[in-house]
């Protein structure tokens, strides 16, 4: 009996340690980012860093303003949400409520596949197909632009939006819908006036998850956005927060490198905010 | 991606440096530090060197030309690697440069582009945004799309310092690898870019500069001007260790020339 208890405690201990590894990693990353991100902000000045409009990290008189990156990340994410959410939302309503079993199987298979494609492949296809087509379609000198990045991001966030929304819609009790149908509402009326409002917290969580995915993406947008540190324009070459870190890190040194860590810190704060929002919506969805 | 490779390389070198400590008695260690553009050349030379003198350990720390020069000055490595000539003040600090090889930077355009020759001043004007349309240069009426490398890249540093466009380039795209530059230029008929001569392929058209096509011969005799030296940096008055001296002699000998060519640079010997 006693032996068994020791064994139980031992196993509990192992689980606890494994759980703490995750917590430890998060703590380690957070502390590391803060410690290595703060010095450059102190040197440059918080205001000049966040609201500076010029980034020239290797110039003789370097300037480190990341407003262009922040705005680009915000606009890029907003654009991706604007395009991705309607498509993803309607797809999930169709799949959860309307689609015949066979079509549903094929479409959800395709969605899972889309989720599994590595981001570098999105970038490559964007670079080889999307960028030249944007160039020809809009008669602009170069297709690598914020617009190209928005399109790529919109496609990349589709799977998260669709999957989470479907789960939320399927969790709506069937009695709600039956009652609505029994009162004479058509199926489509029922879905949009009963099911969707009942699942709205889950759908909001899906959107926030999409935002998180879009703002954190680096590889794919780096290959299609042109990477010049300009203030964002829809058809201009832009640099995101993520790509600002990724593109200069390998050769950077001194204050430039420290400033890159500061950019990572800013990005990290954005992601934390988004996560807080996500938790809020998920909690509310559970309470309902 | 490049960061991961750099990290992996750093890890490998760190491990090999540790291994070097244990075998120091019988062989010796050569530590080099500096230019990332010289990665391929120095990698091939290091391998050949270790093959020739078994037991020797060779390390390379890819930090960039500036850091490499600094490292030699402070005695943190045996030989510094720089992909630019030393500045006067660096020479005044007692540093000596030995040119190992030269590397041409090719100016490339899309194969559909009719322009085939530009001089250095025109290239500088294009990159600084003073010439913005191909029609001014006898090409189609289309805006020039200026493609370059990211800040900190050795190729960008070399190109901008030769054309005198430091900190003044108006890039439409800043890409993070030679391959990306070549792919982008091959996709866009109005693009212009630059890339290490060794990496240029048939996908793009290489421009002659001032009437001279870049090639091993024109880089060697200096008639192709957009080129930069690959330099070994040592410190005056500091004697190289036995192993480092052996590597220095090997790298600057005729014997090393084929290896340098193999890595895409043009040996001076």
Coordinates of C-alpha atoms in Angstrom, one line a residue:
Chain A
X1 CA 0.0 0.0 0.0
X2 CA 2.7 2.4 1.0
X3 CA 4.8 1.4 -1.9
X4 CA 2.0 2.1 -4.2
X5 CA 1.7 5.6 -2.7
X6 CA 5.3 6.4 -3.2
X7 CA 5.0 5.3 -6.8
X8 CA 2.0 7.5 -7.3
X9 CA 3.8 10.5 -5.8
X10 CA 6.8 9.8 -8.0
X11 CA 4.7 9.8 -11.1
X12 CA 2.9 13.0 -10.0
X13 CA 6.3 14.5 -9.5
X14 CA 7.4 13.6 -13.1
X15 CA 4.2 15.1 -14.5
X16 CA 4.7 18.3 -12.5
X17 CA 8.3 18.6 -13.8
X18 CA 7.1 18.1 -17.4
X19 CA 4.4 20.7 -16.9
X20 CA 6.9 23.1 -15.4
X21 CA 9.2 22.8 -18.4
X22 CA 6.6 24.6 -20.5
X23 CA 6.2 27.3 -17.9
X24 CA 9.9 27.6 -17.6
X25 CA 10.3 28.1 -21.3
X26 CA 7.8 30.8 -21.4
X27 CA 9.4 32.5 -18.4
X28 CA 12.9 32.2 -19.9
X29 CA 11.8 33.7 -23.2
X30 CA 9.9 36.5 -21.5
X31 CA 12.8 37.4 -19.2
X32 CA 15.3 37.1 -22.0
X33 CA 13.3 39.4 -24.3
X34 CA 12.8 42.0 -21.6
X35 CA 16.4 42.0 -20.5
X36 CA 17.8 42.2 -24.1
X37 CA 15.0 44.4 -25.4
X38 CA 15.2 47.2 -22.8
X39 CA 18.8 48.6 -23.3
X40 CA 18.3 49.7 -26.9
X41 CA 15.0 51.4 -26.0
X42 CA 16.7 53.2 -23.2
X43 CA 19.5 54.3 -25.6
X44 CA 17.2 55.4 -28.4
X45 CA 14.4 56.7 -26.2
X46 CA 11.0 55.1 -26.1
X47 CA 9.3 57.9 -28.0
X48 CA 11.9 58.0 -30.8
X49 CA 11.8 54.2 -31.0
X50 CA 8.1 53.7 -31.2
X51 CA 7.1 56.8 -33.1
X52 CA 10.3 57.3 -35.2
X53 CA 9.4 57.2 -38.9
X54 CA 12.9 56.3 -40.2
X55 CA 14.7 53.0 -39.9
X56 CA 18.3 53.1 -41.1
X57 CA 20.2 50.7 -38.9
X58 CA 23.5 50.6 -40.6
X59 CA 23.8 54.2 -41.8
X60 CA 26.6 56.4 -40.5
X61 CA 24.1 58.2 -38.4
X62 CA 21.7 55.4 -37.7
X63 CA 18.1 56.0 -36.8
X64 CA 15.9 53.4 -35.2
X65 CA 12.2 54.3 -35.6
X66 CA 9.9 51.4 -35.8
X67 CA 6.6 53.2 -36.5
X68 CA 6.6 51.9 -40.1
X69 CA 6.9 48.3 -38.9
X70 CA 4.2 48.7 -36.3
X71 CA 1.8 50.3 -38.8
X72 CA 2.6 47.7 -41.4
X73 CA 1.9 44.9 -39.0
X74 CA -1.4 46.5 -37.9
X75 CA -2.6 47.3 -41.4
X76 CA -1.4 43.9 -42.8
X77 CA -3.2 42.0 -40.1
X78 CA -6.3 44.1 -40.4
X79 CA -6.4 43.6 -44.2
X80 CA -5.9 39.8 -43.8
X81 CA -8.8 39.7 -41.2
X82 CA -11.0 41.8 -43.6
X83 CA -10.5 39.3 -46.4
X84 CA -10.0 36.1 -44.4
X85 CA -12.8 36.4 -41.8
X86 CA -15.8 36.6 -44.2
X87 CA -14.5 33.7 -46.3
X88 CA -13.6 31.6 -43.2
X89 CA -16.8 32.4 -41.3
X90 CA -19.1 31.6 -44.2
X91 CA -17.2 28.4 -45.0
X92 CA -17.5 27.3 -41.4
X93 CA -21.3 28.0 -41.3
X94 CA -21.6 26.0 -44.6
X95 CA -19.5 23.1 -43.3
X96 CA -21.1 22.9 -39.9
X97 CA -24.7 23.3 -40.9
X98 CA -25.5 23.0 -44.6
X99 CA -22.9 20.9 -46.4
X100 CA -23.7 17.3 -47.4
X101 CA -21.4 14.8 -45.7
X102 CA -19.4 14.1 -48.8
X103 CA -18.6 17.7 -49.6
X104 CA -17.9 18.4 -46.0
X105 CA -15.3 15.6 -46.0
X106 CA -13.6 16.9 -49.0
X107 CA -13.6 20.6 -47.9
X108 CA -12.5 19.9 -44.3
X109 CA -9.7 17.7 -45.7
X110 CA -8.6 20.6 -47.9
X111 CA -8.7 23.0 -44.9
X112 CA -6.6 20.7 -42.8
X113 CA -4.1 20.4 -45.7
X114 CA -4.0 24.2 -45.9
X115 CA -3.2 24.3 -42.2
X116 CA -0.3 21.9 -42.7
X117 CA 1.4 23.7 -45.6
X118 CA 4.7 25.3 -44.2
X119 CA 4.8 29.1 -44.4
X120 CA 7.9 29.1 -46.6
X121 CA 5.8 27.3 -49.3
X122 CA 3.2 30.0 -49.0
X123 CA 6.0 32.5 -49.5
X124 CA 7.5 30.8 -52.4
X125 CA 4.2 30.4 -54.3
X126 CA 3.4 34.0 -53.4
X127 CA 6.8 35.1 -54.8
X128 CA 6.5 33.1 -58.0
X129 CA 2.8 33.4 -58.8
X130 CA 1.1 36.2 -56.7
X131 CA 3.7 38.9 -57.0
X132 CA 4.1 38.8 -60.8
X133 CA 0.2 38.6 -61.2
X134 CA -0.3 41.6 -58.9
X135 CA 2.3 43.4 -61.0
X136 CA 0.5 42.7 -64.3
X137 CA -3.1 43.1 -62.9
X138 CA -2.6 46.5 -61.4
X139 CA 0.1 47.8 -63.8
X140 CA 2.5 48.7 -61.1
X141 CA 6.3 48.4 -61.4
X142 CA 6.7 45.8 -58.8
X143 CA 4.1 43.4 -57.2
X144 CA 5.9 42.8 -53.9
X145 CA 3.8 44.9 -51.6
X146 CA 1.6 45.1 -48.6
X147 CA -1.3 43.9 -50.8
X148 CA 0.6 40.7 -51.7
X149 CA 1.3 40.1 -48.0
X150 CA -2.4 40.7 -47.1
X151 CA -3.5 38.1 -49.6
X152 CA -1.0 35.5 -48.4
X153 CA -1.9 36.2 -44.7
X154 CA -5.6 36.0 -45.5
X155 CA -5.2 32.5 -46.9
X156 CA -2.9 31.4 -44.1
X157 CA -5.4 32.4 -41.4
X158 CA -8.3 30.6 -43.0
X159 CA -7.7 27.2 -41.4
X160 CA -7.6 28.5 -37.8
X161 CA -10.7 30.6 -38.4
X162 CA -12.7 27.8 -40.0
X163 CA -11.7 25.1 -37.6
X164 CA -12.4 27.1 -34.4
X165 CA -15.7 28.5 -35.8
X166 CA -16.9 25.0 -36.8
X167 CA -16.3 23.7 -33.2
X168 CA -18.2 26.7 -31.8
X169 CA -21.1 26.2 -34.2
X170 CA -21.3 22.5 -33.5
X171 CA -21.5 23.2 -29.8
X172 CA -24.7 25.1 -30.2
X173 CA -27.5 22.8 -28.6
X174 CA -29.7 21.3 -31.3
X175 CA -32.8 22.2 -29.3
X176 CA -32.2 25.9 -30.1
X177 CA -32.3 25.2 -33.8
X178 CA -35.2 22.8 -33.5
X179 CA -37.2 25.4 -31.6
X180 CA -36.5 28.0 -34.3
X181 CA -37.4 25.7 -37.1
X182 CA -40.6 24.7 -35.3
X183 CA -41.6 28.3 -35.1
X184 CA -41.5 28.5 -38.9
X185 CA -38.1 30.0 -39.5
X186 CA -36.3 28.7 -42.6
X187 CA -33.0 26.8 -42.1
X188 CA -30.8 29.7 -43.3
X189 CA -32.7 32.1 -41.0
X190 CA -32.2 29.7 -38.2
X191 CA -28.4 29.4 -38.8
X192 CA -27.8 33.1 -39.0
X193 CA -30.3 34.3 -36.3
X194 CA -30.0 31.5 -33.8
X195 CA -26.8 29.3 -34.3
X196 CA -24.4 32.1 -35.1
X197 CA -25.4 34.4 -32.2
X198 CA -25.3 31.4 -29.8
X199 CA -21.7 30.7 -31.0
X200 CA -20.5 34.3 -31.2
X201 CA -17.9 34.1 -28.5
X202 CA -16.3 31.0 -30.1
X203 CA -16.3 32.8 -33.5
X204 CA -14.7 35.9 -31.9
X205 CA -12.1 33.6 -30.5
X206 CA -11.5 32.3 -34.0
X207 CA -11.0 35.8 -35.3
X208 CA -8.5 36.6 -32.5
X209 CA -6.6 33.4 -33.2
X210 CA -6.4 34.5 -36.9
X211 CA -5.1 37.9 -35.8
X212 CA -2.4 36.1 -33.7
X213 CA -1.4 33.9 -36.6
X214 CA -1.2 36.9 -39.0
X215 CA 0.8 39.2 -36.8
X216 CA 3.3 36.5 -35.9
X217 CA 4.0 35.3 -39.4
X218 CA 7.5 36.1 -40.8
X219 CA 8.7 33.8 -43.5
X220 CA 5.9 34.0 -45.9
X221 CA 5.5 37.8 -45.7
X222 CA 9.2 38.4 -46.0
X223 CA 9.2 36.8 -49.4
X224 CA 6.3 38.8 -50.8
X225 CA 6.4 42.2 -49.1
X226 CA 9.6 43.7 -50.5
X227 CA 11.1 44.5 -47.1
X228 CA 11.9 48.2 -47.6
X229 CA 11.3 50.1 -44.3
X230 CA 8.7 52.5 -45.7
X231 CA 5.5 53.8 -44.1
X232 CA 2.8 51.4 -45.3
X233 CA 1.1 51.9 -48.7
X234 CA -1.2 49.3 -50.2
X235 CA 1.0 48.8 -53.3
X236 CA 4.3 49.9 -51.7
X237 CA 7.2 47.8 -50.4
X238 CA 6.8 47.4 -46.7
X239 CA 8.5 45.7 -43.7
X240 CA 6.6 44.0 -40.9
X241 CA 7.7 43.8 -37.2
X242 CA 8.5 40.1 -37.7
X243 CA 10.4 40.5 -40.9
X244 CA 12.4 43.5 -39.5
X245 CA 13.8 41.1 -36.9
X246 CA 14.3 38.2 -39.2
X247 CA 15.9 40.0 -42.1
X248 CA 18.6 41.9 -40.3
X249 CA 19.4 39.5 -37.4
X250 CA 22.0 37.4 -39.2
X251 CA 24.6 40.2 -39.8
X252 CA 23.6 42.6 -37.1
X253 CA 25.9 43.9 -34.3
X254 CA 25.9 46.4 -31.5
X255 CA 23.0 48.7 -31.1
X256 CA 21.4 47.4 -34.3
X257 CA 21.2 43.9 -32.8
X258 CA 19.9 45.3 -29.5
X259 CA 17.2 47.3 -31.3
X260 CA 16.1 44.1 -33.1
X261 CA 15.5 42.5 -29.7
X262 CA 13.5 45.6 -28.8
X263 CA 11.4 45.1 -31.9
X264 CA 10.9 41.5 -30.8
X265 CA 9.8 42.8 -27.4
X266 CA 7.2 45.1 -29.0
X267 CA 5.9 42.2 -31.1
X268 CA 5.8 40.0 -28.0
X269 CA 3.6 42.6 -26.2
X270 CA 1.3 42.7 -29.2
X271 CA 1.0 38.9 -29.0
X272 CA 0.4 39.0 -25.2
X273 CA -2.5 41.4 -25.8
X274 CA -4.0 39.2 -28.4
X275 CA -3.6 36.2 -26.2
X276 CA -5.3 38.0 -23.3
X277 CA -8.2 38.8 -25.7
X278 CA -8.4 35.2 -26.8
X279 CA -8.6 34.0 -23.2
X280 CA -11.3 36.5 -22.5
X281 CA -13.4 35.3 -25.4
X282 CA -12.8 31.6 -24.7
X283 CA -13.7 32.0 -21.1
X284 CA -16.9 33.8 -22.0
X285 CA -17.8 31.2 -24.6
X286 CA -17.4 28.5 -21.8
X287 CA -19.6 30.4 -19.4
X288 CA -22.4 30.7 -21.9
Chain B
X1 CA 16.5 30.4 -42.2
X2 CA 20.0 31.9 -42.6
X3 CA 19.9 32.6 -38.8
X4 CA 19.4 28.9 -38.2
X5 CA 22.2 28.0 -40.5
X6 CA 24.4 30.5 -38.8
X7 CA 23.5 29.2 -35.4
X8 CA 24.1 25.6 -36.5
X9 CA 27.5 26.6 -37.9
X10 CA 28.3 28.5 -34.7
X11 CA 27.4 25.4 -32.8
X12 CA 29.6 23.2 -35.0
X13 CA 32.5 25.6 -34.7
X14 CA 32.0 25.9 -30.9
X15 CA 32.1 22.1 -30.7
X16 CA 35.1 21.9 -32.9
X17 CA 36.8 24.6 -30.9
X18 CA 36.3 22.5 -27.8
X19 CA 37.6 19.5 -29.6
X20 CA 40.6 21.7 -30.6
X21 CA 41.5 22.3 -27.0
X22 CA 42.0 18.7 -26.3
X23 CA 44.2 18.0 -29.4
X24 CA 46.1 21.2 -29.2
X25 CA 49.4 19.5 -28.2
X26 CA 49.7 17.5 -31.3
X27 CA 48.2 19.8 -34.0
X28 CA 47.3 23.4 -33.2
X29 CA 44.4 25.6 -33.8
X30 CA 43.8 28.3 -36.4
X31 CA 41.0 30.7 -35.5
X32 CA 39.6 33.0 -38.1
X33 CA 36.9 35.6 -37.5
X34 CA 35.1 38.0 -39.9
X35 CA 33.3 38.4 -43.2
X36 CA 30.2 36.4 -43.9
X37 CA 30.8 36.9 -47.6
X38 CA 34.0 34.9 -47.4
X39 CA 32.2 31.9 -45.8
X40 CA 32.5 29.8 -48.9
X41 CA 36.1 30.6 -49.7
X42 CA 37.3 30.2 -46.2
X43 CA 35.2 27.0 -45.7
X44 CA 36.8 25.3 -48.7
X45 CA 40.3 26.5 -47.8
X46 CA 39.8 25.4 -44.2
X47 CA 38.8 21.9 -45.3
X48 CA 41.7 21.6 -47.7
X49 CA 44.1 22.9 -45.0
X50 CA 42.9 20.3 -42.5
X51 CA 43.2 17.6 -45.1
X52 CA 46.8 18.6 -45.8
X53 CA 47.9 18.9 -42.2
X54 CA 46.1 16.3 -40.2
X55 CA 45.6 17.1 -36.5
X56 CA 45.2 20.8 -37.2
X57 CA 41.9 22.4 -36.1
X58 CA 40.5 25.2 -38.1
X59 CA 37.7 27.5 -36.9
X60 CA 35.7 30.2 -38.6
X61 CA 33.5 32.7 -36.8
X62 CA 31.1 34.4 -39.2
X63 CA 30.6 37.8 -37.6
X64 CA 31.1 40.3 -40.4
X65 CA 34.1 42.2 -41.7
X66 CA 34.0 44.9 -39.0
X67 CA 33.9 42.5 -36.1
X68 CA 36.6 40.4 -37.6
X69 CA 39.0 43.3 -37.9
X70 CA 38.2 44.3 -34.3
X71 CA 38.9 40.7 -33.2
X72 CA 42.4 40.7 -34.7
X73 CA 43.1 44.1 -33.1
X74 CA 42.1 42.8 -29.7
X75 CA 44.0 39.5 -30.3
X76 CA 40.8 37.4 -30.0
X77 CA 41.6 35.4 -33.2
X78 CA 44.6 34.5 -35.3
X79 CA 43.5 35.9 -38.6
X80 CA 40.8 38.3 -39.4
X81 CA 38.7 38.1 -42.6
X82 CA 37.5 41.2 -44.3
X83 CA 35.6 41.6 -47.6
X84 CA 36.8 45.2 -48.0
X85 CA 40.2 46.8 -47.9
X86 CA 41.4 48.2 -44.6
X87 CA 40.7 51.8 -43.9
X88 CA 43.7 54.2 -43.3
X89 CA 42.9 54.4 -39.6
X90 CA 42.9 50.6 -39.3
X91 CA 46.2 50.4 -41.0
X92 CA 47.5 53.1 -38.6
X93 CA 46.5 50.8 -35.8
X94 CA 49.1 48.4 -37.0
X95 CA 46.9 46.0 -39.0
X96 CA 48.2 44.5 -42.2
X97 CA 46.1 43.4 -45.1
X98 CA 46.9 40.5 -47.4
X99 CA 44.6 40.2 -50.4
X100 CA 43.6 36.6 -50.8
X101 CA 41.2 36.9 -53.7
X102 CA 38.8 39.2 -55.5
X103 CA 35.1 38.9 -55.8
X104 CA 33.1 40.5 -58.6
X105 CA 29.7 41.9 -57.9
X106 CA 27.6 41.5 -61.0
X107 CA 24.8 44.0 -61.8
X108 CA 21.9 42.0 -63.2
X109 CA 18.7 42.7 -65.0
X110 CA 15.9 40.7 -66.5
X111 CA 16.7 38.9 -69.8
X112 CA 13.9 40.8 -71.5
X113 CA 15.6 44.1 -70.7
X114 CA 17.3 45.7 -73.7
X115 CA 19.8 47.6 -71.8
X116 CA 23.1 45.7 -71.7
X117 CA 25.7 48.2 -70.5
X118 CA 25.8 50.9 -67.8
X119 CA 28.7 52.8 -66.3
X120 CA 29.3 53.1 -62.5
X121 CA 27.9 56.7 -62.3
X122 CA 24.7 55.6 -64.0
X123 CA 24.3 52.6 -61.7
X124 CA 24.8 54.9 -58.7
X125 CA 22.2 57.3 -60.1
X126 CA 19.7 54.5 -60.5
X127 CA 20.3 53.3 -57.0
X128 CA 20.0 56.7 -55.5
X129 CA 16.7 57.3 -57.3
X130 CA 18.0 60.0 -59.7
X131 CA 17.2 57.9 -62.8
X132 CA 13.9 56.2 -62.4
X133 CA 12.9 55.1 -65.9
X134 CA 14.5 52.6 -68.3
X135 CA 13.7 54.9 -71.2
X136 CA 16.3 57.4 -70.0
X137 CA 18.8 54.6 -70.6
X138 CA 17.6 53.5 -74.0
X139 CA 15.2 50.8 -72.6
X140 CA 11.5 50.5 -72.5
X141 CA 9.3 53.1 -70.9
X142 CA 9.0 51.5 -67.5
X143 CA 9.9 52.4 -64.0
X144 CA 13.1 50.9 -62.7
X145 CA 12.6 48.5 -59.8
X146 CA 15.6 48.7 -57.6
X147 CA 16.4 45.5 -55.8
X148 CA 19.1 45.2 -53.1
X149 CA 20.2 43.3 -50.1
X150 CA 19.4 43.8 -46.4
X151 CA 21.4 46.2 -44.2
X152 CA 24.5 44.5 -42.9
X153 CA 25.0 42.3 -45.9
X154 CA 28.6 42.1 -47.2
X155 CA 27.5 42.3 -50.8
X156 CA 25.4 45.4 -50.1
X157 CA 28.3 47.0 -48.2
X158 CA 30.7 46.2 -51.1
X159 CA 28.3 47.4 -53.8
X160 CA 27.4 50.7 -52.0
X161 CA 31.0 51.6 -51.1
X162 CA 32.2 51.0 -54.7
X163 CA 29.4 53.0 -56.3
X164 CA 29.6 55.6 -53.6
X165 CA 25.9 55.2 -52.6
X166 CA 26.3 54.4 -48.9
X167 CA 23.1 55.1 -47.0
X168 CA 21.6 56.8 -50.1
X169 CA 20.1 53.8 -51.9
X170 CA 16.4 53.9 -52.5
X171 CA 15.5 50.2 -52.6
X172 CA 12.2 49.0 -53.7
X173 CA 13.0 45.6 -52.3
X174 CA 15.6 44.5 -49.7
X175 CA 16.0 40.8 -49.9
X176 CA 17.9 38.5 -47.6
X177 CA 19.8 36.3 -49.9
X178 CA 21.6 36.2 -53.3
X179 CA 19.2 33.6 -54.5
X180 CA 16.1 35.8 -53.7
X181 CA 17.7 38.7 -55.6
X182 CA 18.3 36.6 -58.7
X183 CA 14.8 35.0 -58.5
X184 CA 13.1 38.4 -58.1
X185 CA 15.0 40.0 -61.0
X186 CA 14.2 37.0 -63.2
X187 CA 10.5 37.5 -62.4
X188 CA 10.3 41.2 -63.0
X189 CA 11.2 42.7 -66.5
X190 CA 11.9 46.1 -65.0
X191 CA 14.1 45.1 -62.1
X192 CA 17.8 45.7 -61.5
X193 CA 19.8 44.0 -58.8
X194 CA 23.3 43.0 -57.7
X195 CA 24.8 39.7 -56.7
X196 CA 28.1 37.9 -56.2
X197 CA 29.5 37.0 -59.6
X198 CA 29.9 33.4 -58.6
X199 CA 26.1 33.0 -57.9
X200 CA 24.8 34.6 -61.1
X201 CA 22.9 32.1 -63.4
X202 CA 21.2 32.1 -66.9
X203 CA 17.9 33.2 -65.3
X204 CA 19.1 36.8 -65.4
X205 CA 21.2 39.0 -67.8
X206 CA 24.5 40.3 -66.5
X207 CA 25.3 43.9 -67.5
X208 CA 28.7 45.0 -68.6
X209 CA 29.9 47.9 -66.6
X210 CA 31.6 50.7 -68.6
X211 CA 31.9 48.2 -71.5
X212 CA 33.6 45.4 -69.4
X213 CA 31.8 42.2 -68.8
X214 CA 32.5 40.7 -65.3
X215 CA 34.5 37.5 -65.6
X216 CA 37.4 35.8 -63.8
X217 CA 39.9 37.6 -66.2
X218 CA 38.4 41.1 -66.0
X219 CA 38.1 40.9 -62.2
X220 CA 41.7 39.7 -62.0
X221 CA 43.2 42.5 -64.1
X222 CA 41.0 45.1 -62.4
X223 CA 39.2 46.3 -65.6
X224 CA 35.8 45.3 -64.1
X225 CA 35.5 47.9 -61.3
X226 CA 32.6 46.6 -59.2
X227 CA 34.8 44.2 -57.3
X228 CA 35.9 43.9 -53.7
X229 CA 38.9 42.1 -52.2
X230 CA 38.8 39.3 -49.8
X231 CA 41.4 40.2 -47.3
X232 CA 43.3 38.3 -44.6
X233 CA 44.0 40.7 -41.7
X234 CA 46.9 40.3 -39.3
X235 CA 48.5 42.5 -36.7
X236 CA 52.0 44.0 -37.1
X237 CA 54.4 42.8 -34.4
X238 CA 52.3 39.9 -33.3
X239 CA 53.8 36.6 -34.4
X240 CA 51.3 34.1 -35.7
X241 CA 51.2 30.8 -34.0
X242 CA 52.9 27.9 -35.9
X243 CA 49.5 26.6 -37.0
X244 CA 48.2 30.0 -38.1
X245 CA 51.4 30.7 -40.0
X246 CA 51.0 27.4 -41.8
X247 CA 47.4 28.3 -42.8
X248 CA 48.4 31.8 -43.9
X249 CA 51.2 30.4 -46.1
X250 CA 48.8 27.7 -47.5
X251 CA 46.0 30.2 -48.2
X252 CA 48.3 32.6 -50.1
X253 CA 50.2 29.9 -52.0
X254 CA 49.6 28.8 -55.6
X255 CA 48.3 25.6 -54.2
X256 CA 45.3 27.3 -52.7
X257 CA 44.2 29.0 -56.0
X258 CA 42.1 26.2 -57.4
X259 CA 40.2 26.0 -54.1
X260 CA 39.5 29.7 -54.2
X261 CA 38.3 29.5 -57.8
X262 CA 36.1 26.5 -56.8
X263 CA 34.4 28.7 -54.2
X264 CA 33.6 31.2 -56.9
X265 CA 36.2 34.0 -56.1
X266 CA 39.1 35.0 -58.2
X267 CA 42.5 34.2 -56.7
X268 CA 45.2 36.9 -56.9
X269 CA 47.9 34.4 -57.6

